[in-house]
PDB file of C-alpha atoms in Angstrom:
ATOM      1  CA  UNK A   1      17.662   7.977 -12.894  1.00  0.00           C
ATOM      2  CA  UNK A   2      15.164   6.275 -10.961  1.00  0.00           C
ATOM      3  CA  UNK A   3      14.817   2.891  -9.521  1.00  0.00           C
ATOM      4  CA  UNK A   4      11.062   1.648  -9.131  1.00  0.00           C
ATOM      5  CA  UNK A   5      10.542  -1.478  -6.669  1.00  0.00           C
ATOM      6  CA  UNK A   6       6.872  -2.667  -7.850  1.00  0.00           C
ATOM      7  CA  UNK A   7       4.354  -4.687  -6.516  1.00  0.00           C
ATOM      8  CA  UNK A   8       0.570  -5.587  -7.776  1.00  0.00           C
ATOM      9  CA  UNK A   9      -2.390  -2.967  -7.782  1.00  0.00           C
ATOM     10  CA  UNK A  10      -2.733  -0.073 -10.720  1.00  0.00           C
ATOM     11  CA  UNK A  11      -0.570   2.631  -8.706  1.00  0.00           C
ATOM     12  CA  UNK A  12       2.666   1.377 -10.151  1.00  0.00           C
ATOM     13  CA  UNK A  13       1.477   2.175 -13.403  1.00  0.00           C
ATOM     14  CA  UNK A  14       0.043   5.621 -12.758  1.00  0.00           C
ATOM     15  CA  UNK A  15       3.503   6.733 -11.155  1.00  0.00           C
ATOM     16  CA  UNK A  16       5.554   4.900 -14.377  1.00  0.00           C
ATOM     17  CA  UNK A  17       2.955   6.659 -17.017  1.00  0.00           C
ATOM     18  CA  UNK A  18       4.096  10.093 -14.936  1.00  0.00           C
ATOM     19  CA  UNK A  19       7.398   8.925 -15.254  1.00  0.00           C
ATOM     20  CA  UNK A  20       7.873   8.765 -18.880  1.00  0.00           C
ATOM     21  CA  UNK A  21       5.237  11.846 -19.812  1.00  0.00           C
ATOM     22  CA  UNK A  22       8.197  13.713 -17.564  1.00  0.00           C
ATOM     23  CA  UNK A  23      10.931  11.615 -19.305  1.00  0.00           C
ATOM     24  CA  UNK A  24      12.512  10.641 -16.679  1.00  0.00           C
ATOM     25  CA  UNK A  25      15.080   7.772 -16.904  1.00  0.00           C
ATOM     26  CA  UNK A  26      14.157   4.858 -14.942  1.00  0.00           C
ATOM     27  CA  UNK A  27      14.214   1.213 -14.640  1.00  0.00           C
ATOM     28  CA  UNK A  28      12.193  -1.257 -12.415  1.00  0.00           C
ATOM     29  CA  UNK A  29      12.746  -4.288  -9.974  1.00  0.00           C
ATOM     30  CA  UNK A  30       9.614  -6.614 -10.899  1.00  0.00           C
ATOM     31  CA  UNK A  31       8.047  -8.001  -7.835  1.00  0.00           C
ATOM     32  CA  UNK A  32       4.783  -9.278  -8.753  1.00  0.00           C
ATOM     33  CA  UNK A  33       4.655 -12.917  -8.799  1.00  0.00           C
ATOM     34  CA  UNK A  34       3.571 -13.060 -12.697  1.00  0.00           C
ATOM     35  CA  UNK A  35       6.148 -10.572 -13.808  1.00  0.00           C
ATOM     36  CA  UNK A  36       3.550  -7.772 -15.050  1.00  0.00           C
ATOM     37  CA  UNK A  37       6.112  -5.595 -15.966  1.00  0.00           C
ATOM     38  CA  UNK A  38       8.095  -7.947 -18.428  1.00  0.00           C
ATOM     39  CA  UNK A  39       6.855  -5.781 -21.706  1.00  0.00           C
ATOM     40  CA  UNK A  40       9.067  -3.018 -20.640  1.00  0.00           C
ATOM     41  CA  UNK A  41      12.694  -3.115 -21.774  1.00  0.00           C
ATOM     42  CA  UNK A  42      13.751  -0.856 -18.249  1.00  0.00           C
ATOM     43  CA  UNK A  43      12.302  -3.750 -16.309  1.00  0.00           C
ATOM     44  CA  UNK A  44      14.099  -6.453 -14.303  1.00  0.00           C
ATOM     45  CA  UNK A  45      12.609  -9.714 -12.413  1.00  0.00           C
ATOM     46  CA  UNK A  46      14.813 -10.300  -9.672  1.00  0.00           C
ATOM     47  CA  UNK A  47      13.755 -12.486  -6.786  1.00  0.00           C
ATOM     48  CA  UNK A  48      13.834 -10.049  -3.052  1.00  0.00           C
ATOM     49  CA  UNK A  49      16.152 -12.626  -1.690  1.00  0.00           C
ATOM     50  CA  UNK A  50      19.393 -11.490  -4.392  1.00  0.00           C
ATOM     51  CA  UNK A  51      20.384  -8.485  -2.521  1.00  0.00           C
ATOM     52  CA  UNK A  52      23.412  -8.390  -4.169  1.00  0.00           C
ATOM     53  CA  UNK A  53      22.108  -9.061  -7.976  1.00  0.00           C
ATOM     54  CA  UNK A  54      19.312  -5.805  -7.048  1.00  0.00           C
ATOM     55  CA  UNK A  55      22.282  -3.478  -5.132  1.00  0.00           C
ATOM     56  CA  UNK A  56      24.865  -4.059  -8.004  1.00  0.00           C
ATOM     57  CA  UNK A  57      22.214  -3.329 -10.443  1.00  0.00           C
ATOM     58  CA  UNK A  58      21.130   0.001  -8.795  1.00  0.00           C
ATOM     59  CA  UNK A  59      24.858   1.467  -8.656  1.00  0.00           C
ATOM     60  CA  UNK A  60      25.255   0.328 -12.528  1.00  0.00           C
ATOM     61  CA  UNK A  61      22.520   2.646 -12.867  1.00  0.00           C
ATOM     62  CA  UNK A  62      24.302   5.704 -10.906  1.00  0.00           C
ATOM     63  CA  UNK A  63      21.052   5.008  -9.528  1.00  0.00           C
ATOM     64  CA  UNK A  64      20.855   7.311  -6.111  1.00  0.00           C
ATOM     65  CA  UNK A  65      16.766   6.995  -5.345  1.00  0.00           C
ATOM     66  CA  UNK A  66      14.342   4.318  -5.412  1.00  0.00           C
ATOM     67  CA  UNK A  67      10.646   4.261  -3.998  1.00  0.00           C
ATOM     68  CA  UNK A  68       8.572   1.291  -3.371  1.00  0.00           C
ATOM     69  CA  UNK A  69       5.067   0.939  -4.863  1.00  0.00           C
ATOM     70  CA  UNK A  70       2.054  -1.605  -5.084  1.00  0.00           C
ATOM     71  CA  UNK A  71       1.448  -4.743  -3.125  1.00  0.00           C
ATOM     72  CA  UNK A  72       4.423  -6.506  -2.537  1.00  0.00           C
ATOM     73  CA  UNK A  73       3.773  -9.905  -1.043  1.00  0.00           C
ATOM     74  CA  UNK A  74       5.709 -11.202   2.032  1.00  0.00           C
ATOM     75  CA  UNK A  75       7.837 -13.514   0.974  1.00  0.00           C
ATOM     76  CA  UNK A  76       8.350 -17.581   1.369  1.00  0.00           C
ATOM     77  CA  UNK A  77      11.889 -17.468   3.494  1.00  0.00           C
ATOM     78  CA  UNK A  78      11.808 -21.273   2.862  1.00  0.00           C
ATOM     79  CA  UNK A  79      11.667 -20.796  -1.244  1.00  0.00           C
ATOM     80  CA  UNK A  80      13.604 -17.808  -1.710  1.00  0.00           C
ATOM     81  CA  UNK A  81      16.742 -17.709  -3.660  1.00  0.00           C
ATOM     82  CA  UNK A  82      19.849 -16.246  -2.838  1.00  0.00           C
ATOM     83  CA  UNK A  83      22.721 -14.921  -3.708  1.00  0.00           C
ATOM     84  CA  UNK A  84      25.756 -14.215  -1.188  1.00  0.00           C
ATOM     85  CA  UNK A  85      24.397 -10.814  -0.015  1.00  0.00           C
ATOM     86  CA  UNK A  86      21.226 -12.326   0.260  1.00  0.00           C
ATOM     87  CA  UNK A  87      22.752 -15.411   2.753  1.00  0.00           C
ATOM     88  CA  UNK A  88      24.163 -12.333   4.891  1.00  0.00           C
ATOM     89  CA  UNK A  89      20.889 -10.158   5.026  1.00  0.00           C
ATOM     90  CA  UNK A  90      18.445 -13.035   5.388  1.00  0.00           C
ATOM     91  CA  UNK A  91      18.739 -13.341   9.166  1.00  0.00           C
ATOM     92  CA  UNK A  92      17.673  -9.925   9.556  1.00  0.00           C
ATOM     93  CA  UNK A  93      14.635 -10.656   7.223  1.00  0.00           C
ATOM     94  CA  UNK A  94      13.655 -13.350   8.625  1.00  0.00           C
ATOM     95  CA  UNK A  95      13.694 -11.417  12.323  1.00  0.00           C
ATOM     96  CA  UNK A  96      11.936  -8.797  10.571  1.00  0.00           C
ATOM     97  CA  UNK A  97       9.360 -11.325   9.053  1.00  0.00           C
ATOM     98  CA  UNK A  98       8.273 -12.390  12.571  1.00  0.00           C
ATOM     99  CA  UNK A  99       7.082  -8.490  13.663  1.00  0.00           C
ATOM    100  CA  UNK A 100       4.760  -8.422  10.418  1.00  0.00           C
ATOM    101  CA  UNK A 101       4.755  -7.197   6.662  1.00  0.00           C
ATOM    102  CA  UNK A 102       5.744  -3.208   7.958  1.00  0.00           C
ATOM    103  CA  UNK A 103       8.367  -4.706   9.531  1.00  0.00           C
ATOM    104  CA  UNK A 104       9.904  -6.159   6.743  1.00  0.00           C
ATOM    105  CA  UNK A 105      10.046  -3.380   4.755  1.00  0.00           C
ATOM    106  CA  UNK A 106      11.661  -0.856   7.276  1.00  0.00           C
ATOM    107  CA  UNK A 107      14.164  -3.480   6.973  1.00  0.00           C
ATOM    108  CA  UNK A 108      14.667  -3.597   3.305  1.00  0.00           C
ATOM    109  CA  UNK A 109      14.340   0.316   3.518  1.00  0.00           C
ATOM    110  CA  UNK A 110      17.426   0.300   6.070  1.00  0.00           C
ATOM    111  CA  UNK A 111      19.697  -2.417   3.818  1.00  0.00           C
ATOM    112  CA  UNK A 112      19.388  -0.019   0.652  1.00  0.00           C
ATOM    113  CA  UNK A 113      20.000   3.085   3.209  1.00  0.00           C
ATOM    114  CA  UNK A 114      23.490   1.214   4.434  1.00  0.00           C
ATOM    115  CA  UNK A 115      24.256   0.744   0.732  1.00  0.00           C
ATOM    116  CA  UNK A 116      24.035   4.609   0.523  1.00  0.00           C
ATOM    117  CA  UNK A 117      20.626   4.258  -1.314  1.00  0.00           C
ATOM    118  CA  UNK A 118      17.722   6.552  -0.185  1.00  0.00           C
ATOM    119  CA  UNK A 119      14.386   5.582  -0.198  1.00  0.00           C
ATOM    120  CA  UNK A 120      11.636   8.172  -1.445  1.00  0.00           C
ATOM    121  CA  UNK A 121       8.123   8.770  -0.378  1.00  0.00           C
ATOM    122  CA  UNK A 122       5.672   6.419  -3.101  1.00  0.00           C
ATOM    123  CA  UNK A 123       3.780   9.601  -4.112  1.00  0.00           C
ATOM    124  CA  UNK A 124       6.566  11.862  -4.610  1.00  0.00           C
ATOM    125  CA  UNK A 125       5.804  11.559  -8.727  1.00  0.00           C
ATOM    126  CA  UNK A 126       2.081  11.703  -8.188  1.00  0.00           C
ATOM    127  CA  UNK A 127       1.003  14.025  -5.024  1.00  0.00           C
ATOM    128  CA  UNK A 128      -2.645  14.591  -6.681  1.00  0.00           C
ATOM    129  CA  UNK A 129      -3.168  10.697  -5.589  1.00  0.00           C
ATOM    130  CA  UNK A 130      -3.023  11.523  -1.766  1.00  0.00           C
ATOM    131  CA  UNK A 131      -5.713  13.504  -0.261  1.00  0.00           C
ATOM    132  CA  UNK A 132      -5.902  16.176   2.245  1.00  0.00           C
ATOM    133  CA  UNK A 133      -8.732  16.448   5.173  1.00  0.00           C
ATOM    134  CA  UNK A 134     -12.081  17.103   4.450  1.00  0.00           C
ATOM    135  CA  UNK A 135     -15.206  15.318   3.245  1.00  0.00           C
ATOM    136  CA  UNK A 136     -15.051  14.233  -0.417  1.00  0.00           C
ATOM    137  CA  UNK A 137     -18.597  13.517  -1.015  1.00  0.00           C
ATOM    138  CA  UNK A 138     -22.433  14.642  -0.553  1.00  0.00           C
ATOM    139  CA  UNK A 139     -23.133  12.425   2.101  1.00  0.00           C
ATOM    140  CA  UNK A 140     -21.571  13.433   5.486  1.00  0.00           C
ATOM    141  CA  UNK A 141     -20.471  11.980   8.853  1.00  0.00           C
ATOM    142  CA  UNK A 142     -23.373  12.031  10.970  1.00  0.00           C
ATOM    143  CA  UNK A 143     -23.529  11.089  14.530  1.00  0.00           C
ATOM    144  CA  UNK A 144     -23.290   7.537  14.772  1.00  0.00           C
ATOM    145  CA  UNK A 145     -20.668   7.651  12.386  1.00  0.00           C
ATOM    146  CA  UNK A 146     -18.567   9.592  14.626  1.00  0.00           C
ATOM    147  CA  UNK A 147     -19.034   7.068  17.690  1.00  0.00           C
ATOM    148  CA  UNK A 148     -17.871   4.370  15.431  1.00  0.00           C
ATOM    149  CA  UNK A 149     -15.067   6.276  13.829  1.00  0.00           C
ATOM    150  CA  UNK A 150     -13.915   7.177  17.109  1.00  0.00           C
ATOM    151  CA  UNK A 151     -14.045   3.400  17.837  1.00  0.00           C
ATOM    152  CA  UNK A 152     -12.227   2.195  15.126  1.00  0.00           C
ATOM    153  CA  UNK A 153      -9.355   4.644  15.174  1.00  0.00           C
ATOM    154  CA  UNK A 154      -8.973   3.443  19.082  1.00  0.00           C
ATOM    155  CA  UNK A 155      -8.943  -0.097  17.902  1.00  0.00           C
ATOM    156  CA  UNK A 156      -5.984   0.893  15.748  1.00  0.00           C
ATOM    157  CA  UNK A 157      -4.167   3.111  17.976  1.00  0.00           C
ATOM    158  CA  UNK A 158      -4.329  -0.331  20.248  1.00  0.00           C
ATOM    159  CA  UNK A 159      -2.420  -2.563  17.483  1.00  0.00           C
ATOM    160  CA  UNK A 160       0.545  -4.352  18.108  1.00  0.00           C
ATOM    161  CA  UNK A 161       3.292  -1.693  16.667  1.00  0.00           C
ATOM    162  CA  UNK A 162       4.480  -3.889  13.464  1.00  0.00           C
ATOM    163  CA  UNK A 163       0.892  -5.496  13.041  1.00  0.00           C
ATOM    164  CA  UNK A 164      -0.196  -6.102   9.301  1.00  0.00           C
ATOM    165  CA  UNK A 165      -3.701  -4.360  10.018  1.00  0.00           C
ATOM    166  CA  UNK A 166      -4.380  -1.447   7.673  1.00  0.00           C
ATOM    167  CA  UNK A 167      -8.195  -1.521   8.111  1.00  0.00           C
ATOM    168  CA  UNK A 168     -11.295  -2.679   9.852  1.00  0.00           C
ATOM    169  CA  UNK A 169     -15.044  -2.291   9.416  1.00  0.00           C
ATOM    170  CA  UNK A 170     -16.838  -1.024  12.661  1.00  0.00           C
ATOM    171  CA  UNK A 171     -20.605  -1.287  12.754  1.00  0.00           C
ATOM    172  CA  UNK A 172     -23.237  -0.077  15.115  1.00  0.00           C
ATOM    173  CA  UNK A 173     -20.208   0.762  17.956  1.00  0.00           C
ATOM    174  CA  UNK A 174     -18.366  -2.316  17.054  1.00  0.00           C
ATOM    175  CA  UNK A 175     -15.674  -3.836  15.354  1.00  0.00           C
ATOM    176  CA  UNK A 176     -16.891  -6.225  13.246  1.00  0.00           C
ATOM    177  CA  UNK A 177     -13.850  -7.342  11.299  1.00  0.00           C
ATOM    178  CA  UNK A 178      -9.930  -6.166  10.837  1.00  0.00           C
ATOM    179  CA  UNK A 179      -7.819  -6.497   7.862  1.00  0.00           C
ATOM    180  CA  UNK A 180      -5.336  -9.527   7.876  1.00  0.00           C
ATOM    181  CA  UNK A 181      -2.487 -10.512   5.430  1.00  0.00           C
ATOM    182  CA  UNK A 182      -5.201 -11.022   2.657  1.00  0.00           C
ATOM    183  CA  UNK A 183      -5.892  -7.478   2.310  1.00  0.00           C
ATOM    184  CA  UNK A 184      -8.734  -5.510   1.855  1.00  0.00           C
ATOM    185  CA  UNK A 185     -10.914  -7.139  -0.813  1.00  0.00           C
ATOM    186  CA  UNK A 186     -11.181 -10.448   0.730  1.00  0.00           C
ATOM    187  CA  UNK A 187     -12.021  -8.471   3.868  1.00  0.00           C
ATOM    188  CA  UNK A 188     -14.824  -6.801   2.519  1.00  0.00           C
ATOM    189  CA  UNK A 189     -15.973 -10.277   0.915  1.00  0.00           C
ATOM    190  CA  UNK A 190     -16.873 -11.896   4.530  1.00  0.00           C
ATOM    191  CA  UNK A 191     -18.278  -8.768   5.415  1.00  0.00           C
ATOM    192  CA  UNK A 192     -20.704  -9.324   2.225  1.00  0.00           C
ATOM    193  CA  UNK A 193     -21.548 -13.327   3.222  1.00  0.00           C
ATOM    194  CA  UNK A 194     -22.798 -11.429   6.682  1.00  0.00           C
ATOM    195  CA  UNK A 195     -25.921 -10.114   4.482  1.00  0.00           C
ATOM    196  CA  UNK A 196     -26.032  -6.949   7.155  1.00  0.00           C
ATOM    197  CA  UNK A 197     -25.930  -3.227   5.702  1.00  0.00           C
ATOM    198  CA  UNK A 198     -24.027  -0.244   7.085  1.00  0.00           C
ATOM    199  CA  UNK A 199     -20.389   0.024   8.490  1.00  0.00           C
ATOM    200  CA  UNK A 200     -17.780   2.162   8.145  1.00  0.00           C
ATOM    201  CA  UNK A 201     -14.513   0.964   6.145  1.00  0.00           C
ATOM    202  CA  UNK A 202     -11.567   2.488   7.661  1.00  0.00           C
ATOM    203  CA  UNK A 203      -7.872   2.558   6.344  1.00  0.00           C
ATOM    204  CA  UNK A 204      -4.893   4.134   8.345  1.00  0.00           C
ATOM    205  CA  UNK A 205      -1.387   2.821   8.067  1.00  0.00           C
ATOM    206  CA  UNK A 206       0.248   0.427  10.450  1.00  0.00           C
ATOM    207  CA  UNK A 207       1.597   1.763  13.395  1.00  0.00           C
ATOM    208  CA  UNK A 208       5.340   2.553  12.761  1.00  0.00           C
ATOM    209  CA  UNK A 209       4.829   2.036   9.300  1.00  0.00           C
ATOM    210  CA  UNK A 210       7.724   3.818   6.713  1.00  0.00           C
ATOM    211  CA  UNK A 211       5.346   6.945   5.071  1.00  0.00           C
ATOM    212  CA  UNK A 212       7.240   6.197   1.717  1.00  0.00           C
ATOM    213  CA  UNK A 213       6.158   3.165   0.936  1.00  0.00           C
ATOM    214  CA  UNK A 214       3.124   1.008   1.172  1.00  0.00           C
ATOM    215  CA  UNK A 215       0.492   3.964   2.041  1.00  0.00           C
ATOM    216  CA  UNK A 216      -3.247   2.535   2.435  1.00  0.00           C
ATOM    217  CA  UNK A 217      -4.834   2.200  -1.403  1.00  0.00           C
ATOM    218  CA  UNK A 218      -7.906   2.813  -2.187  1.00  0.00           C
ATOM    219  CA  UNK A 219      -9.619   3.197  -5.772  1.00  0.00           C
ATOM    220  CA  UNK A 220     -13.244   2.525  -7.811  1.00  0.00           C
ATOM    221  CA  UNK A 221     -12.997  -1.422  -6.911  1.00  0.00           C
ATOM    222  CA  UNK A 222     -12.536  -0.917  -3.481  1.00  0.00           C
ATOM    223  CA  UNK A 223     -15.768   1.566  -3.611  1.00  0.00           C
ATOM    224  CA  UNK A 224     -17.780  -1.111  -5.969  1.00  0.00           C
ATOM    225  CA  UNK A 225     -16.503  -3.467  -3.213  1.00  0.00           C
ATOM    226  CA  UNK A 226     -17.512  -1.538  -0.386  1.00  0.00           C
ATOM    227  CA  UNK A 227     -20.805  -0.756  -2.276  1.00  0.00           C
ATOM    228  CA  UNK A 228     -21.653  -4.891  -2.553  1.00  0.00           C
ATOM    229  CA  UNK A 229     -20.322  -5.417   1.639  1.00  0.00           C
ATOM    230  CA  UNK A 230     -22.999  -2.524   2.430  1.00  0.00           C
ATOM    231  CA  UNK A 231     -20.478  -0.626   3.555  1.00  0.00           C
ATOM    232  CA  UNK A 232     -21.802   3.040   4.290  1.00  0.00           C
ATOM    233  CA  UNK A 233     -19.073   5.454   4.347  1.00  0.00           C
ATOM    234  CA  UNK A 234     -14.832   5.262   4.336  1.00  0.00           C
ATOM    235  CA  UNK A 235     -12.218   6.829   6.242  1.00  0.00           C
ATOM    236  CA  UNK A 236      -8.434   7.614   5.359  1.00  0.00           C
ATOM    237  CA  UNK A 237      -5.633   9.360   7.310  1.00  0.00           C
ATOM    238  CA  UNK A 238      -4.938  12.972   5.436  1.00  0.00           C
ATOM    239  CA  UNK A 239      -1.837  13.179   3.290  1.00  0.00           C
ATOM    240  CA  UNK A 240      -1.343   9.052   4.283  1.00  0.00           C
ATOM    241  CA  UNK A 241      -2.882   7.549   1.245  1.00  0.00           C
ATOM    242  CA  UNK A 242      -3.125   6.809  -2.294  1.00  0.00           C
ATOM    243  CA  UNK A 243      -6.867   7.848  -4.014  1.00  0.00           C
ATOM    244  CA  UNK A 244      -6.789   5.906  -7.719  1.00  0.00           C
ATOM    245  CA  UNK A 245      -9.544   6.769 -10.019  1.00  0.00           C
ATOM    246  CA  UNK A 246     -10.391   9.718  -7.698  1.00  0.00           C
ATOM    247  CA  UNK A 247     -13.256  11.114  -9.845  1.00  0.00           C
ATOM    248  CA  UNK A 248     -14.746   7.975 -10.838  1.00  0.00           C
ATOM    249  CA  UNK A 249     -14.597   6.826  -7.487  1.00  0.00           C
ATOM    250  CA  UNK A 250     -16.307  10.052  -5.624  1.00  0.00           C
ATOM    251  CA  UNK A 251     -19.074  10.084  -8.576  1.00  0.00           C
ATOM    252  CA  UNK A 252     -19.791   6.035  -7.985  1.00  0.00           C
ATOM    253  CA  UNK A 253     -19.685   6.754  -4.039  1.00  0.00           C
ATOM    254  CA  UNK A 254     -22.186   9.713  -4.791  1.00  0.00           C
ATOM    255  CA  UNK A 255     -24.502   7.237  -6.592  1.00  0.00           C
ATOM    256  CA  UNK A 256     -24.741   4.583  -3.997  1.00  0.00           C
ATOM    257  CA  UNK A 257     -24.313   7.008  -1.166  1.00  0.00           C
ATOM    258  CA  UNK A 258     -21.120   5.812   0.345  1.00  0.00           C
ATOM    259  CA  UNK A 259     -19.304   9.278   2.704  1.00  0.00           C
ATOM    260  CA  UNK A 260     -15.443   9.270   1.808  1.00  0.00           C
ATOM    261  CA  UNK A 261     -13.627  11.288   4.652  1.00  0.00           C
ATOM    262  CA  UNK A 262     -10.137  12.378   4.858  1.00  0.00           C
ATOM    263  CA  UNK A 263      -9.234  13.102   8.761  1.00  0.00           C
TER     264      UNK A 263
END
């Protein structure tokens, strides 16, 4: 039995379509805001604040491992509901909420661990998502692509440990723009309104990030995306992130000439 914490974005369903061609028992704790998941009879909408509505439920299971997939928005402290063990964990939450979205979940990550729940890595049911180094399409890395590479994985390296920045665009040897709590897409949008071509998209996880959950994601709408921002090439840390649509995406990245490297 497996428990499945899911948030927005098509990877929850690619690991819960592995999950039942490998009939595997399972059951999931809906995030989303809209419920997405309410078709399936394993699923259960429980607000993040009921700790003790989501523990009970896992050990009625004989549930032993969960993983955490998709976006999961940072909760509103001020609207959540809770139940007793949610009263007793909030404060640490809310502590947690104040160092940024990575922060949070190495919290929730630890709460389940004290309740003798381990957490596993997001792509342990679907390692063919997460890509190893090397450089994925025709076009390559050429020279000024390396400068601003090199520039945008210092910019990183520079973040604030728990900071919610995942990616940035760096163009002609500068940073341009960095991810905030919006994500990616709406990122890439401003970059569009700036009507300039070229720059590199580059995704890494936060600094001191948990590696089983919440891995950068990328698929064909972040390429069509990139492809509408003028965005020339993307880089991803090796063996750190999640590749949907992986053969539709190369092939479109091909056609508009977009580099994807894995470093």
């Amino acid at each position: 039995m497996i428990g499945l914490f899911f948030g927005t974005t098509d990877f929850p369903k690619k690991i819960l379509n592995n999950i039942k061609k490998r009939k595997i028992k399972y059951f999931i704790i809906d995030l989303t805001t809209n419920n997405i998941f309410k078709k399936d009879k394993n699923s259960y909408y429980i607000s993040i604040g009921k700790f003790g509505q989501i523990i009970n439920l896992i050990h009625e299971k004989k549930c032993k491992k969960v993983l955490f997939a998709g976006k999961i928005d940072k909760p509103k402290i001020s609207k959540m509901r809770l139940d007793l063990k949610g009263v007793y964990y909030i404060p640490r939450i809310i502590k947690a909420a104040k160092l940024g979205d990575a922060a949070i979940l190495k919290e929730l990550i630890k709460i389940l661990h004290e309740n003798k729940i381990k957490v596993i890595k997001s792509n342990f049911f679907n390692p063919e998502l997460t890509l190893s180094k090397g450089n994925y399409t025709k076009l390559k890395v050429n020279k000024l692509n390396q400068e601003n590479i090199k520039i945008g994985l210092n910019d990183l390296n520079k973040m604030n440990s728990y900071n919610h920045v995942q990616g940035l665009v760096v163009r002609n040897k500068k940073i341009i723009i960095r991810e905030n709590e919006k994500g990616t897409k709406k990122m890439l949008l401003l970059v569009k309104k700036q009507k300039k071509h070229s720059g590199i998209l580059i995704k890494f996880p936060k600094k001191r990030q948990d590696k089983r959950a919440d891995l950068p994601t990328i698929g064909l709408e972040t390429l069509k995306d990139c492809s509408k921002a003028g965005i020339n090439g993307i880089v991803l840390k090796s063996n750190q992130n999640i590749f949907l649509d992986k053969k539709r995406s190369i092939n479109y990245a091909n056609k508009k000439k977009i580099f994807i490297k894995i470093i």
